[in-house]
């Protein structure tokens, strides 16, 4: 009985060990919400923003952001555009017109408020320097 109980307690830890931790690239590629600054009840920086800041320090950050533009979620693509803008990468200027004309919306979080915002407005904010 003790052996079975011990095994049952160990199985959840085994499952967690088998899962590979998400990389900054995969975190941004699969982002569900565009959130910058302190958010949530605890006022913390989102995992996605931390991933953005980490990716910005990598040697081939521009290439990784460009890859997210072509295969990421809507929110992930916005993080990628911001990354390209912060890197002063010419790929931002090439991608900008298509996103600025978008009629899509994306989930955002400001403080404790979750709401949908237009992709167009966010992209224009990125271009103007509102998001850093």
mmCIF file of C-alpha atoms in Angstrom, residues 49-98:
data_model
loop_
_atom_site.group_PDB
_atom_site.id
_atom_site.type_symbol
_atom_site.label_atom_id
_atom_site.label_comp_id
_atom_site.label_asym_id
_atom_site.label_seq_id
_atom_site.Cartn_x
_atom_site.Cartn_y
_atom_site.Cartn_z
ATOM 1 C CA UNK A 49 7.151 40.353 -22.218
ATOM 2 C CA UNK A 50 9.995 38.630 -20.387
ATOM 3 C CA UNK A 51 10.432 36.369 -23.427
ATOM 4 C CA UNK A 52 10.491 39.426 -25.719
ATOM 5 C CA UNK A 53 13.208 41.084 -23.626
ATOM 6 C CA UNK A 54 15.239 37.858 -23.551
ATOM 7 C CA UNK A 55 14.938 37.323 -27.294
ATOM 8 C CA UNK A 56 16.032 40.920 -27.966
ATOM 9 C CA UNK A 57 19.428 40.063 -26.423
ATOM 10 C CA UNK A 58 20.053 37.069 -28.685
ATOM 11 C CA UNK A 59 22.360 37.280 -31.716
ATOM 12 C CA UNK A 60 19.791 36.272 -34.323
ATOM 13 C CA UNK A 61 16.829 37.964 -32.684
ATOM 14 C CA UNK A 62 15.692 39.606 -35.917
ATOM 15 C CA UNK A 63 15.499 36.257 -37.705
ATOM 16 C CA UNK A 64 13.535 34.747 -34.830
ATOM 17 C CA UNK A 65 11.075 37.653 -34.789
ATOM 18 C CA UNK A 66 10.667 37.327 -38.565
ATOM 19 C CA UNK A 67 9.879 33.625 -38.140
ATOM 20 C CA UNK A 68 7.214 34.456 -35.560
ATOM 21 C CA UNK A 69 5.668 36.918 -38.030
ATOM 22 C CA UNK A 70 5.111 34.096 -40.498
ATOM 23 C CA UNK A 71 3.885 31.412 -38.114
ATOM 24 C CA UNK A 72 2.879 32.901 -34.774
ATOM 25 C CA UNK A 73 -0.462 33.713 -33.243
ATOM 26 C CA UNK A 74 -1.887 37.211 -33.747
ATOM 27 C CA UNK A 75 -0.504 38.304 -30.361
ATOM 28 C CA UNK A 76 2.808 36.612 -31.123
ATOM 29 C CA UNK A 77 3.076 38.504 -34.386
ATOM 30 C CA UNK A 78 2.570 41.796 -32.533
ATOM 31 C CA UNK A 79 5.376 40.929 -30.112
ATOM 32 C CA UNK A 80 7.521 40.077 -33.159
ATOM 33 C CA UNK A 81 6.725 43.415 -34.804
ATOM 34 C CA UNK A 82 7.646 45.205 -31.595
ATOM 35 C CA UNK A 83 10.887 43.247 -31.439
ATOM 36 C CA UNK A 84 11.772 44.175 -35.014
ATOM 37 C CA UNK A 85 10.971 47.825 -34.316
ATOM 38 C CA UNK A 86 13.133 47.862 -31.172
ATOM 39 C CA UNK A 87 15.984 46.298 -33.167
ATOM 40 C CA UNK A 88 15.557 48.912 -35.934
ATOM 41 C CA UNK A 89 15.216 45.989 -38.333
ATOM 42 C CA UNK A 90 14.087 46.887 -41.869
ATOM 43 C CA UNK A 91 11.669 43.962 -41.767
ATOM 44 C CA UNK A 92 9.435 46.052 -39.494
ATOM 45 C CA UNK A 93 8.950 48.644 -42.249
ATOM 46 C CA UNK A 94 8.201 45.900 -44.775
ATOM 47 C CA UNK A 95 5.601 44.237 -42.553
ATOM 48 C CA UNK A 96 4.037 47.419 -41.181
ATOM 49 C CA UNK A 97 1.591 48.297 -44.004
ATOM 50 C CA UNK A 98 -0.199 44.948 -43.887
#
